[in-house]
Amino acid sequence: MALVLTLLAAPGAALADGISGFLEYGFGSANNKARDISGATSNSSSSNFLQRYNLVFDRSLYPSLQLKGGGLFEQTTQHGSFEGRDSRSTAERLSPYLELSLRNPFVGSGIGYRRREDMSSANGVSAPKEIQDIYTFDFGLNPSDLPTLSFNYGHRDLYDENRVMQNISLDDFTWSSNYRSSQGLELNYSGGYSLMQDHLLQSENTLLNNAVRAAYAGKLPWKQVTYQTSYNFNIQNSQISSKGDSGATGYLPQVGQLLSLITGNVSPTVTEGQLQGFQSLNLVLPQVGGDQVATQNNIGMSFASDTDVSTLFLAVSSTTLSGTNPSVGSLEGYRRLFTWQLYTSKDGINWSIPSGVTLEVRAGSNPAAPGSDQTGFVFTFPVVRTRYIKIVETPVKLTAPFPVDINQDSIMAKSLQAFTVLQAAPGKSASSSSSGGIFNFNARALLSPNVSYDLGLVFAHSKTDQASLSTTTLVNNGLSLVYRVSDAASLNSRLTEEFSLDPEGKIRNTLTYNAAFSLMSLPTLTHSLVYGGRTEFAEGGTVINNSIFLNNSAQLYQGLSSVLAAGYSTTSRSTGEVSDAVTFTFGADIVPNRYVTVSLSYQDQTGLQSGGGKPDSKTYTRTATANATYRPFDALYLTGGYGLTMQNDRANVTLQNYSIGWAPFRDGDLQFAFGYSEVLDSTGNQKTKSVAPSLRWNIRPGASLDTSYSVQQTTSDLSGSTDTRAFSAQLRITL
């Protein structure tokens, strides 16, 4: 601290000096009383107090040389009581840092040090202090029209104060160089070396990565041909060594693309559905309102070729007053509430549970990154070799008491990582190496103003110590038509053929065809007719998919709009199995004046399965909702809604909700809001009432006080009743 004050006070030609920080105090309490249908009651309560202090400074010693430093201290104290059993816990963190950096358009370099001390106690018993010392160095060159160069080094020591529970050292080196010419040529090289030493287990893990990429893009004058081609090659060498009486374990990350999807009992289902680009999904059922239809979260990865996987890590977050990363202990307390299932697929569409695979789940941190703040769930299972993998979870409702770092309404899935495990016996070493490459070529030619042809080729190869050379080939080519019939009508169609050869030598040939006709009969009336089909030929048989959908939207007059859509899809297999699905959707928005908004919607999904030696079955999901909002002036709003859900395998569910919001001083320093909601769910005749007043005081610029109080009462014929009352307050002052 003396050094920091000296640097701040020292005279000099400083170009920009600054000091800033904040103080933050937070308090929260909750009381929960539950009574089950037998009359038995349980009571729990909790309170927590958070204090957080942050101070940072920066000083420009020269035009490109800057010194930064600061620190953070935070302490959380939590008291809890459950059925007369009291508990008390505290957690503290101290994190100072200092950085010196030189940055300009040509060169960049920096050196830094950061320390983190974590202290905790529970019921008067203190845990050993956990310490991290982190040293960093980086250097980079960015010359004009020449290859760039960057180098990074990091060293971390992770240990407890007595070095008896943990004593790990990690060294990470990364380097890269990139070159891009104005003629379309791009060259990239990157590498990395990491060394992890566990001084207690007397083990050592090393990992060496090297990757190169070459790409080129250009065009030809003939038929306006454009093309892009690239080749990526990566080689990885790993080694673990045990020098003591204990074995050694290393986690080798597998690179893949994150995917996710929410499925139901009608297409897409958990066994038939193509995952989409990844989006964060809530693993928890909403406490009030929300979608009550049975759905499942699908979180997965795809790999460039068949890959060995034996461990998955699902990182999660839960936003509370104390932060966003829940502790391992808090997640472990809820682990048994969740249900998980592992699925694999060869094509990313048809999924199955691997035979003979037992899934084990535990709460934990990233197994490949000791000391990381990432927490979540770790899944271990016997090695599976697959192109696609996913974890399927059915959302659950959390139960009280709620830890200070768990939001009862939200545990979000952030990311999924896949690993293979390398193990060494005591006193032995084990090594693993893998290499792989992907060649891509894409070309497109404009045959006429309305017709284009494209060709694509993907060739992937991989080799590991455990498996011989594996190759995958994918060739696709297609014709596209874009034709404007008139100013009000247009036609789009595409025909694509895809040929693939998997590592086992199995051939898959797919023909995809679709067409869409759009018509704007009036400026306020539009229609579209979309047809799509897919025929897949493979050694396992032939699968034919066809679908047709009609979509209509109308702006009937100002303040009244509606959509109407209907569709039919069918899937038939060479086994004789046939799946049909019919979808109907209607929606309307009514805005009679600027104070009132009404929305109506109805959706019907019906699925039929027959043939293939299986009994015929029919599934359906039908939902109808009506919502209205009345806002006579900006400070007051009233909303109400009604929903009905019908499914073939469960009783009908009705859902009603009402809420009132009042904020009389919206633009003043003192802002008050009041909310009331009532939800009626016919499942178990459940009724939930919530009252939530809140107050915000903007004391001055940079200083504010937020308080809120909530009362929630739930009664149900199935689960009994709960009464929860919670209060929170947060004061934040920026220096």
XYZ file of C-alpha atoms in Angstrom:
735
model
C 0.000 0.000 0.000
C 2.905 2.359 0.761
C 4.259 1.765 -2.743
C 0.879 2.577 -4.260
C 0.562 5.813 -2.268
C 4.120 6.801 -3.182
C 3.461 6.265 -6.889
C 0.248 8.262 -6.701
C 1.871 11.164 -4.868
C 5.152 11.251 -6.809
C 5.476 14.246 -9.151
C 6.140 13.664 -12.817
C 4.912 14.199 -16.334
C 1.960 11.887 -15.885
C -0.471 12.119 -18.777
C -3.434 10.591 -17.008
C -3.746 9.603 -13.363
C -6.807 8.256 -11.647
C -8.071 6.527 -8.565
C -11.480 5.000 -8.186
C -13.355 2.374 -6.264
C -16.589 1.491 -4.596
C -18.123 0.375 -1.330
C -20.975 -2.093 -1.364
C -23.103 -3.471 1.441
C -25.876 -5.980 1.050
C -28.266 -7.655 3.433
C -30.832 -10.344 2.758
C -33.110 -12.477 4.891
C -35.730 -15.102 4.167
C -38.177 -17.149 6.208
C -39.843 -20.231 4.804
C -42.645 -22.296 6.329
C -43.852 -25.453 4.606
C -46.744 -27.775 5.395
C -47.198 -31.023 3.474
C -50.535 -32.697 2.751
C -50.239 -34.835 5.914
C -50.047 -31.708 8.068
C -46.368 -31.992 8.958
C -44.622 -28.625 9.034
C -41.042 -27.494 8.583
C -39.503 -24.090 9.178
C -36.320 -22.598 7.818
C -34.782 -19.161 7.849
C -31.623 -17.582 6.564
C -29.914 -14.219 6.569
C -26.757 -12.964 4.955
C -24.659 -9.830 5.043
C -22.216 -8.867 2.296
C -19.577 -6.165 2.421
C -17.350 -5.447 -0.549
C -14.573 -2.838 -0.912
C -12.745 -2.080 -4.143
C -9.938 0.402 -4.829
C -8.026 0.767 -8.112
C -5.543 3.255 -9.512
C -3.818 3.881 -12.816
C -0.939 6.140 -13.748
C 0.614 6.871 -17.139
C 4.357 7.041 -16.587
C 5.043 7.733 -20.264
C 2.744 8.100 -23.297
C 2.595 4.294 -23.799
C 3.675 3.043 -20.374
C 0.932 2.577 -17.792
C 0.888 1.304 -14.236
C -2.315 -0.130 -12.769
C -3.079 -1.644 -9.428
C -5.696 -2.141 -6.810
C -7.492 -4.671 -4.733
C -10.811 -6.152 -3.695
C -11.944 -7.326 -0.301
C -15.285 -8.960 0.308
C -16.884 -10.805 3.175
C -20.137 -12.741 3.308
C -21.694 -13.876 6.568
C -24.641 -16.260 6.501
C -26.885 -17.505 9.311
C -29.339 -20.329 8.787
C -31.868 -22.307 10.754
C -33.700 -25.458 9.710
C -36.001 -27.318 12.078
C -34.289 -25.762 15.086
C -30.766 -26.533 13.885
C -28.715 -23.344 13.552
C -25.754 -22.816 11.279
C -23.334 -19.961 10.665
C -20.761 -19.547 7.948
C -18.441 -16.828 6.710
C -16.433 -16.430 3.530
C -13.772 -13.801 2.829
C -11.739 -12.961 -0.234
C -8.786 -10.598 -0.596
C -7.431 -9.963 -4.092
C -4.728 -7.313 -4.712
C -3.046 -6.873 -8.109
C -0.400 -4.777 -9.887
C 0.209 -4.464 -13.654
C 2.741 -2.600 -15.787
C 2.050 -2.416 -19.533
C 3.519 -0.872 -22.655
C 1.041 -0.495 -25.536
C 1.255 1.205 -28.930
C 0.110 0.271 -32.444
C 3.366 -1.624 -33.172
C 4.282 -3.353 -29.925
C 2.485 -4.449 -26.795
C 3.923 -5.939 -23.633
C 2.910 -6.300 -20.024
C 3.833 -7.869 -16.727
C 1.542 -8.426 -13.778
C 1.005 -10.012 -10.397
C -2.256 -10.952 -8.710
C -2.869 -12.665 -5.400
C -6.073 -14.195 -4.111
C -6.745 -15.361 -0.586
C -9.965 -17.208 0.248
C -10.922 -17.808 3.869
C -14.036 -19.580 5.136
C -15.505 -21.050 8.280
C -18.632 -22.999 9.163
C -20.136 -23.291 12.633
C -16.976 -22.009 14.245
C -14.620 -24.341 12.380
C -12.216 -22.544 10.047
C -11.068 -24.102 6.815
C -7.439 -23.692 5.743
C -6.841 -20.461 3.863
C -6.641 -21.041 0.090
C -4.107 -18.927 -1.772
C -3.389 -18.259 -5.430
C -0.331 -16.367 -6.646
C -0.560 -15.483 -10.341
C 2.273 -14.043 -12.455
C 1.724 -13.005 -16.079
C 3.816 -11.730 -18.962
C 2.840 -10.969 -22.562
C 4.624 -9.615 -25.615
C 3.281 -8.882 -29.097
C 4.375 -7.333 -32.388
C 1.945 -6.007 -34.992
C 4.007 -4.815 -37.992
C 2.176 -3.474 -41.023
C 1.842 -5.964 -43.937
C 3.969 -8.520 -42.072
C 3.117 -11.494 -39.844
C 2.041 -10.641 -36.315
C 3.673 -12.275 -33.322
C 2.372 -12.805 -29.806
C 3.697 -14.613 -26.747
C 2.061 -15.135 -23.360
C 3.342 -16.716 -20.170
C 1.508 -17.376 -16.942
C 2.556 -19.001 -13.704
C 0.160 -19.926 -10.903
C 0.764 -21.346 -7.442
C -2.301 -22.837 -5.763
C -1.921 -23.889 -2.149
C -3.465 -23.764 1.289
C -1.702 -21.898 4.069
C -0.123 -25.087 5.438
C 0.406 -26.743 2.030
C -1.194 -29.966 3.271
C -4.516 -29.947 1.351
C -3.331 -28.491 -1.960
C 0.020 -27.517 -3.424
C -0.034 -27.148 -7.205
C 2.118 -25.153 -9.620
C 1.043 -24.409 -13.191
C 3.039 -22.920 -16.052
C 1.358 -21.962 -19.315
C 3.099 -20.796 -22.494
C 1.183 -19.772 -25.631
C 2.437 -18.274 -28.868
C 0.946 -17.420 -32.244
C 1.664 -15.730 -35.560
C -0.829 -14.574 -38.188
C -0.456 -13.274 -41.714
C -3.156 -12.000 -44.066
C -2.470 -10.633 -47.527
C -4.629 -8.363 -49.633
C -4.793 -11.122 -52.285
C -6.883 -13.440 -50.094
C -4.116 -15.562 -48.533
C -4.227 -16.215 -44.799
C -1.649 -18.146 -42.735
C -1.925 -18.877 -39.009
C 0.224 -20.727 -36.528
C -0.369 -21.185 -32.822
C 1.127 -23.312 -30.105
C 0.947 -23.917 -26.409
C 2.762 -25.756 -23.668
C 1.467 -26.322 -20.145
C 3.060 -27.947 -17.128
C 1.132 -28.829 -13.964
C 2.962 -30.138 -10.902
C 1.114 -31.527 -7.896
C 3.705 -31.431 -5.113
C 1.524 -33.414 -2.705
C 0.692 -36.284 -5.053
C 4.149 -36.018 -6.655
C 2.691 -36.020 -10.138
C 3.378 -34.005 -13.278
C 1.179 -33.318 -16.309
C 2.412 -31.793 -19.552
C 0.513 -30.827 -22.674
C 1.970 -29.579 -25.975
C -0.247 -28.224 -28.766
C 0.675 -27.037 -32.247
C -1.804 -25.897 -34.892
C -1.465 -24.450 -38.378
C -4.064 -23.064 -40.751
C -3.830 -21.970 -44.373
C -6.724 -20.378 -46.242
C -7.253 -18.736 -49.582
C -10.251 -17.022 -51.160
C -10.627 -15.789 -54.708
C -12.918 -15.419 -57.696
C -12.968 -16.164 -61.417
C -14.549 -14.032 -64.119
C -16.320 -17.041 -65.653
C -19.888 -17.325 -64.309
C -18.880 -15.075 -61.428
C -17.279 -18.021 -59.628
C -16.171 -17.418 -56.041
C -14.292 -19.982 -53.981
C -12.767 -20.454 -50.541
C -10.443 -23.193 -49.391
C -8.692 -23.883 -46.106
C -6.743 -26.555 -44.294
C -6.366 -26.869 -40.523
C -3.934 -29.250 -38.869
C -3.457 -29.815 -35.142
C -1.183 -32.111 -33.165
C -1.348 -32.660 -29.412
C 1.032 -34.551 -27.120
C 0.241 -35.235 -23.483
C 2.150 -36.963 -20.718
C 1.446 -37.612 -17.056
C 3.963 -38.961 -14.574
C 3.529 -40.305 -11.077
C 6.637 -40.055 -8.899
C 5.058 -41.177 -5.646
C 2.799 -43.842 -4.196
C -0.359 -42.372 -5.757
C -1.385 -42.597 -9.373
C -1.832 -39.594 -11.639
C -4.824 -38.450 -13.685
C -4.942 -35.934 -16.525
C -7.918 -34.485 -18.419
C -7.394 -33.884 -22.130
C -9.872 -31.398 -23.657
C -11.667 -32.306 -26.890
C -12.481 -29.441 -29.224
C -16.055 -29.285 -30.492
C -18.981 -26.998 -31.249
C -21.478 -26.198 -28.502
C -25.131 -26.991 -29.268
C -28.453 -26.854 -27.418
C -32.170 -27.522 -27.919
C -35.371 -27.683 -25.872
C -37.479 -30.757 -26.712
C -40.984 -31.981 -25.826
C -43.124 -35.042 -26.471
C -43.899 -33.905 -30.043
C -41.205 -33.158 -32.636
C -38.484 -32.335 -31.901
C -38.139 -35.044 -29.261
C -35.189 -36.141 -27.201
C -34.453 -39.023 -29.627
C -35.212 -37.184 -32.871
C -34.087 -33.590 -33.132
C -31.190 -31.610 -34.548
C -29.482 -29.408 -31.979
C -29.041 -25.726 -32.822
C -26.456 -23.082 -31.975
C -25.798 -22.916 -28.256
C -27.908 -20.751 -25.990
C -27.880 -20.663 -22.203
C -30.725 -22.780 -20.766
C -32.359 -22.618 -17.336
C -32.085 -25.916 -15.456
C -34.713 -24.799 -12.927
C -38.478 -24.599 -13.232
C -39.915 -21.098 -12.738
C -41.333 -20.527 -9.279
C -44.255 -18.412 -10.501
C -45.977 -18.833 -13.863
C -43.882 -19.865 -16.832
C -44.141 -22.788 -19.193
C -45.582 -25.789 -17.349
C -45.449 -28.126 -20.375
C -43.049 -31.034 -19.900
C -39.845 -30.098 -21.710
C -36.243 -31.217 -21.549
C -32.968 -29.324 -21.923
C -30.572 -30.809 -24.488
C -26.977 -29.555 -24.146
C -24.391 -31.109 -26.413
C -21.345 -30.910 -28.656
C -20.421 -31.913 -32.183
C -16.930 -32.918 -33.294
C -15.230 -32.776 -36.676
C -14.785 -36.561 -36.598
C -15.443 -39.474 -34.252
C -13.933 -38.578 -30.856
C -13.303 -40.440 -27.596
C -15.093 -38.846 -24.634
C -15.299 -40.056 -21.027
C -15.934 -36.858 -19.040
C -18.193 -33.837 -19.515
C -18.189 -30.619 -17.498
C -21.294 -28.430 -17.537
C -20.482 -24.942 -16.209
C -23.420 -23.126 -14.583
C -24.168 -19.695 -13.149
C -26.724 -18.398 -10.655
C -27.016 -14.634 -10.209
C -27.340 -13.585 -6.566
C -26.206 -10.740 -4.323
C -22.885 -12.527 -3.731
C -22.041 -13.043 -7.422
C -22.759 -15.420 -10.286
C -20.700 -18.534 -9.504
C -22.389 -20.884 -7.000
C -20.112 -22.877 -4.710
C -19.505 -26.574 -5.215
C -21.095 -27.282 -1.829
C -24.322 -25.454 -2.728
C -24.611 -27.293 -6.065
C -23.917 -30.629 -4.397
C -26.845 -29.993 -2.069
C -29.195 -29.867 -5.088
C -27.461 -32.486 -7.263
C -29.884 -35.286 -6.453
C -32.872 -33.176 -7.513
C -31.715 -33.189 -11.125
C -32.143 -36.064 -13.565
C -29.585 -36.495 -16.331
C -29.240 -38.836 -19.294
C -26.410 -39.260 -21.813
C -27.155 -39.581 -25.558
C -24.916 -40.022 -28.596
C -25.566 -39.772 -32.334
C -23.823 -40.435 -35.619
C -25.722 -37.861 -37.678
C -26.767 -35.281 -35.074
C -30.479 -36.008 -35.686
C -31.199 -39.515 -34.392
C -30.075 -40.036 -30.773
C -29.782 -43.088 -28.543
C -28.542 -43.966 -25.055
C -25.157 -45.746 -25.270
C -25.613 -49.361 -24.213
C -23.912 -50.462 -21.022
C -22.908 -46.925 -20.032
C -23.456 -45.858 -16.416
C -23.496 -42.108 -15.838
C -22.043 -40.709 -12.608
C -22.706 -37.083 -11.648
C -21.101 -34.833 -9.043
C -20.876 -31.117 -8.405
C -17.396 -29.726 -8.972
C -15.124 -27.292 -10.748
C -13.525 -27.651 -14.156
C -11.404 -30.830 -13.787
C -8.844 -29.572 -16.306
C -8.410 -26.126 -14.706
C -7.467 -26.262 -10.997
C -8.182 -22.976 -9.258
C -10.779 -21.905 -11.805
C -13.869 -20.021 -10.620
C -16.010 -22.121 -12.958
C -18.313 -24.485 -11.078
C -20.965 -26.857 -12.308
C -21.618 -30.563 -12.762
C -19.042 -33.196 -13.757
C -20.271 -36.284 -15.660
C -18.073 -39.380 -15.849
C -18.762 -42.554 -17.829
C -16.899 -45.290 -19.742
C -15.255 -44.073 -22.944
C -17.628 -43.563 -25.868
C -16.476 -42.828 -29.393
C -18.951 -40.559 -31.134
C -19.435 -37.643 -33.504
C -22.236 -36.059 -31.444
C -22.886 -36.172 -27.703
C -25.415 -34.502 -25.406
C -26.675 -34.382 -21.837
C -30.468 -34.219 -21.370
C -31.929 -32.638 -18.227
C -35.534 -32.278 -17.057
C -36.055 -28.901 -15.320
C -36.775 -29.178 -11.600
C -38.110 -26.899 -8.890
C -35.608 -26.056 -6.148
C -36.533 -26.567 -2.518
C -35.793 -24.437 0.553
C -33.594 -23.540 2.323
C -31.763 -21.638 -0.408
C -28.018 -20.949 -0.014
C -26.843 -17.356 -0.391
C -25.180 -18.158 -3.741
C -28.166 -19.964 -5.325
C -30.983 -18.112 -7.083
C -34.087 -20.234 -6.522
C -35.457 -19.243 -9.942
C -32.335 -19.626 -12.061
C -29.412 -22.002 -12.513
C -28.208 -21.347 -16.055
C -26.139 -23.740 -18.175
C -23.212 -21.632 -19.477
C -21.044 -24.072 -21.445
C -20.186 -27.729 -21.949
C -16.666 -29.154 -22.225
C -15.622 -32.676 -23.186
C -12.530 -34.575 -22.027
C -10.754 -37.876 -22.289
C -8.936 -39.136 -19.211
C -5.285 -40.205 -19.134
C -4.134 -42.207 -16.108
C -0.743 -43.379 -14.863
C -0.063 -46.057 -12.238
C 2.035 -45.201 -9.143
C 5.644 -44.602 -10.117
C 4.806 -44.833 -13.818
C 4.230 -42.510 -16.757
C 1.613 -42.500 -19.465
C 1.462 -40.535 -22.676
C -1.022 -39.816 -25.406
C -0.768 -38.130 -28.761
C -3.346 -37.171 -31.312
C -3.380 -35.360 -34.605
C -6.052 -34.254 -36.980
C -6.811 -32.053 -39.907
C -9.740 -30.662 -41.846
C -9.693 -29.636 -45.494
C -12.513 -27.387 -46.717
C -13.373 -26.276 -50.223
C -16.435 -24.253 -51.259
C -17.261 -22.764 -54.637
C -20.288 -20.931 -56.011
C -21.143 -20.080 -59.601
C -23.934 -17.841 -60.880
C -25.319 -19.748 -63.878
C -27.960 -17.111 -64.618
C -29.414 -14.082 -62.843
C -31.779 -16.443 -60.984
C -29.885 -19.742 -60.748
C -26.684 -20.539 -58.864
C -24.696 -23.719 -58.304
C -22.494 -24.457 -55.296
C -20.063 -27.244 -54.491
C -18.589 -28.160 -51.134
C -15.982 -30.670 -49.993
C -14.933 -31.483 -46.429
C -12.246 -34.047 -45.691
C -11.293 -34.714 -42.069
C -8.672 -37.063 -40.705
C -7.596 -37.913 -37.175
C -5.293 -40.335 -35.421
C -4.703 -41.148 -31.775
C -2.568 -43.621 -29.874
C -5.701 -45.582 -29.091
C -7.102 -45.624 -32.646
C -5.711 -45.920 -36.143
C -6.116 -43.311 -38.851
C -9.741 -42.244 -39.187
C -11.117 -40.311 -42.141
C -14.435 -38.686 -42.961
C -15.454 -37.356 -46.348
C -18.393 -35.106 -47.106
C -19.321 -33.825 -50.580
C -22.346 -31.670 -51.292
C -23.530 -29.790 -54.323
C -26.737 -27.971 -55.004
C -28.792 -25.755 -57.267
C -30.594 -22.661 -55.986
C -33.341 -20.670 -57.671
C -34.387 -17.170 -56.634
C -37.107 -15.789 -58.900
C -39.369 -12.789 -58.445
C -42.638 -13.549 -60.205
C -43.949 -10.024 -59.701
C -43.615 -7.143 -57.312
C -45.846 -9.039 -54.890
C -44.733 -12.647 -55.422
C -41.434 -14.509 -55.271
C -40.262 -18.103 -55.578
C -37.258 -19.708 -53.878
C -36.159 -23.302 -54.233
C -33.110 -25.451 -53.682
C -32.012 -28.980 -54.540
C -29.004 -30.428 -52.707
C -27.229 -33.759 -52.835
C -24.923 -34.775 -50.010
C -22.544 -37.739 -49.972
C -20.640 -38.806 -46.871
C -18.239 -41.606 -46.022
C -17.715 -42.206 -42.292
C -14.612 -43.688 -40.613
C -16.138 -47.165 -40.697
C -16.505 -46.989 -44.471
C -20.292 -46.622 -44.323
C -21.834 -44.543 -47.077
C -24.640 -42.090 -46.504
C -26.338 -40.325 -49.395
C -28.880 -37.563 -48.770
C -31.104 -35.665 -51.156
C -32.643 -32.453 -49.815
C -35.237 -30.413 -51.682
C -37.327 -27.421 -50.683
C -39.362 -24.658 -52.256
C -41.105 -21.561 -50.923
C -43.656 -19.309 -52.576
C -44.341 -15.913 -50.993
C -47.189 -13.596 -51.884
C -48.087 -10.150 -50.615
C -51.643 -9.866 -51.907
C -52.103 -6.598 -50.035
C -49.628 -4.375 -48.208
C -51.182 -5.675 -44.981
C -51.675 -9.310 -46.036
C -48.866 -11.812 -46.696
C -48.813 -15.562 -47.357
C -46.084 -18.148 -47.751
C -46.240 -21.800 -48.756
C -43.132 -23.781 -47.820
C -42.375 -27.353 -48.857
C -39.362 -29.302 -47.650
C -38.156 -32.837 -48.137
C -35.197 -35.034 -47.310
C -34.421 -38.566 -48.455
C -31.541 -40.321 -46.784
C -29.977 -43.549 -48.047
C -27.698 -45.381 -45.618
C -26.687 -48.925 -44.755
C -29.172 -48.871 -41.880
C -32.041 -48.203 -44.281
C -33.818 -45.366 -46.008
C -35.479 -42.457 -44.221
C -37.843 -40.091 -46.054
C -39.009 -36.784 -44.563
C -41.535 -34.468 -46.166
C -43.277 -31.385 -44.804
C -45.491 -28.561 -46.016
C -46.439 -25.408 -44.123
C -48.771 -22.520 -44.932
C -48.155 -19.238 -43.096
C -50.397 -16.173 -43.192
C -50.119 -12.802 -41.477
C -52.541 -9.897 -41.661
C -52.732 -6.357 -40.367
C -56.526 -6.196 -40.487
C -56.651 -2.598 -39.391
C -54.686 -0.338 -37.090
C -54.410 -2.036 -33.722
C -55.429 -5.512 -34.913
C -53.018 -8.043 -36.390
C -53.072 -11.814 -36.606
C -51.068 -14.826 -37.777
C -52.405 -18.171 -38.919
C -50.214 -21.154 -39.780
C -50.741 -24.850 -40.418
C -48.365 -27.609 -41.375
C -47.972 -31.315 -41.908
C -44.824 -33.435 -41.759
C -44.228 -37.132 -42.216
C -41.256 -39.425 -41.720
C -41.105 -42.973 -43.029
C -38.370 -45.547 -42.528
C -37.480 -48.707 -44.395
C -38.438 -50.641 -41.252
C -42.061 -49.677 -41.926
C -42.219 -47.146 -39.097
C -44.132 -43.978 -39.975
C -44.324 -40.768 -37.911
C -46.764 -38.000 -38.800
C -47.140 -34.599 -37.185
C -49.763 -31.905 -37.691
C -49.229 -28.363 -36.405
C -51.717 -25.523 -36.208
C -50.955 -22.055 -34.826
C -53.064 -18.949 -34.381
C -52.158 -15.634 -32.805
C -53.694 -12.175 -32.562
C -52.584 -8.855 -31.093
C -55.260 -6.294 -30.277
C -54.387 -2.708 -29.323
C -57.679 -0.771 -29.188
C -55.977 2.295 -27.684
C -52.668 3.311 -26.169
C -53.713 2.084 -22.727
C -54.774 -1.493 -23.478
C -52.989 -4.412 -25.148
C -54.514 -7.860 -25.633
C -52.806 -10.934 -27.102
C -54.339 -14.305 -27.957
C -52.603 -17.486 -29.082
C -53.391 -21.121 -29.756
C -51.104 -23.953 -30.823
C -51.934 -27.578 -31.570
C -49.265 -30.235 -32.175
C -50.417 -33.781 -32.849
C -48.105 -36.705 -33.516
C -48.978 -40.166 -34.853
C -46.633 -43.170 -34.851
C -47.382 -46.485 -36.542
C -45.763 -49.519 -38.154
C -42.301 -50.936 -37.611
C -43.585 -53.690 -35.369
C -44.537 -51.180 -32.685
C -48.027 -50.422 -31.378
C -49.699 -47.353 -32.825
C -49.570 -44.279 -30.617
C -50.847 -40.736 -30.645
C -49.440 -37.751 -28.789
C -50.630 -34.198 -28.701
C -49.921 -30.896 -27.000
C -52.456 -28.077 -27.205
C -51.954 -24.699 -25.594
C -54.198 -21.647 -25.501
C -53.289 -18.350 -23.841
C -54.866 -14.941 -23.417
C -53.060 -11.952 -21.908
C -54.118 -8.366 -21.333
C -52.269 -5.289 -20.096
C -53.819 -2.024 -18.965
C -51.562 0.997 -18.385
C -53.682 4.107 -17.707
C -50.507 6.131 -17.084
C -46.782 5.423 -16.963
C -46.620 4.840 -13.214
C -49.327 2.146 -13.076
C -49.935 -1.049 -14.994
C -52.206 -4.050 -14.549
C -51.768 -7.368 -16.332
C -53.721 -10.586 -16.406
C -53.489 -13.843 -18.258
C -55.098 -17.231 -18.687
C -53.544 -20.362 -20.135
C -54.757 -23.876 -20.864
C -52.487 -26.812 -21.687
C -53.741 -30.209 -22.820
C -51.507 -33.240 -23.289
C -52.365 -36.815 -24.070
C -50.561 -38.333 -21.084
C -51.596 -35.948 -18.287
C -54.535 -34.009 -16.923
C -55.366 -30.619 -18.386
C -53.534 -27.695 -16.794
C -55.023 -24.228 -16.427
C -52.900 -21.266 -15.464
C -54.126 -17.842 -14.405
C -51.964 -14.889 -13.445
C -52.636 -11.340 -12.364
C -50.187 -8.602 -11.467
C -50.161 -4.928 -10.522
C -47.177 -2.614 -10.856
C -46.975 0.870 -9.375
C -43.988 3.235 -9.613
C -45.130 6.730 -8.542
C -41.718 8.452 -8.748
C -40.227 6.974 -11.906
C -37.984 9.928 -12.792
C -37.134 11.150 -9.292
C -34.320 10.369 -6.883
C -36.772 8.283 -4.880
C -38.360 5.496 -6.916
C -41.016 3.212 -5.473
C -42.539 0.173 -7.153
C -45.200 -2.276 -6.062
C -46.008 -5.581 -7.683
C -48.713 -8.129 -7.006
C -49.282 -11.349 -8.876
C -51.579 -14.309 -8.498
C -51.128 -17.586 -10.350
C -53.694 -20.381 -10.404
C -52.452 -23.743 -11.691
C -54.996 -26.542 -11.982
C -52.229 -29.118 -11.460
C -52.907 -30.075 -7.860
C -55.189 -27.034 -7.583
C -52.098 -24.923 -6.935
C -52.395 -21.237 -6.148
C -49.478 -18.830 -5.762
C -49.731 -15.256 -4.530
C -46.837 -12.818 -4.556
C -46.518 -9.284 -3.186
C -43.285 -7.399 -3.889
C -42.807 -3.719 -2.983
C -39.382 -2.171 -3.705
C -37.671 1.186 -3.172
C -34.645 2.796 -4.839
C -33.003 5.967 -3.536
C -30.457 7.684 -5.771
C -28.576 9.420 -2.963
C -26.164 11.185 -5.305
C -24.461 10.377 -8.620
C -22.660 7.094 -8.025
C -24.471 6.248 -4.792
C -27.744 4.351 -4.477
C -29.762 2.326 -1.999
C -32.073 -0.486 -3.148
C -34.500 -2.306 -0.875
C -37.198 -4.871 -1.572
C -39.571 -7.077 0.350
C -41.520 -10.023 -1.001
C -44.183 -12.352 0.302
C -45.017 -15.530 -1.582
C -47.690 -18.007 -0.570
C -48.300 -21.272 -2.405
C -51.013 -23.842 -1.693
C -51.466 -27.146 -3.516
C -53.563 -30.253 -3.065
C -50.518 -32.339 -4.033
C -47.606 -30.765 -2.166
C -49.237 -28.777 0.631
C -48.429 -25.130 1.277
C -45.397 -22.874 1.577
C -45.062 -19.356 2.922
C -41.889 -17.453 2.058
C -41.016 -13.918 3.152
C -37.802 -12.277 1.988
C -36.136 -8.891 2.472
C -33.060 -7.494 0.738
C -31.153 -4.224 0.806
C -28.090 -3.081 -1.120
C -26.058 0.110 -0.704
C -23.426 0.952 -3.315
C -21.195 4.021 -3.199
C -18.792 4.770 -6.033
C -15.722 6.771 -5.119
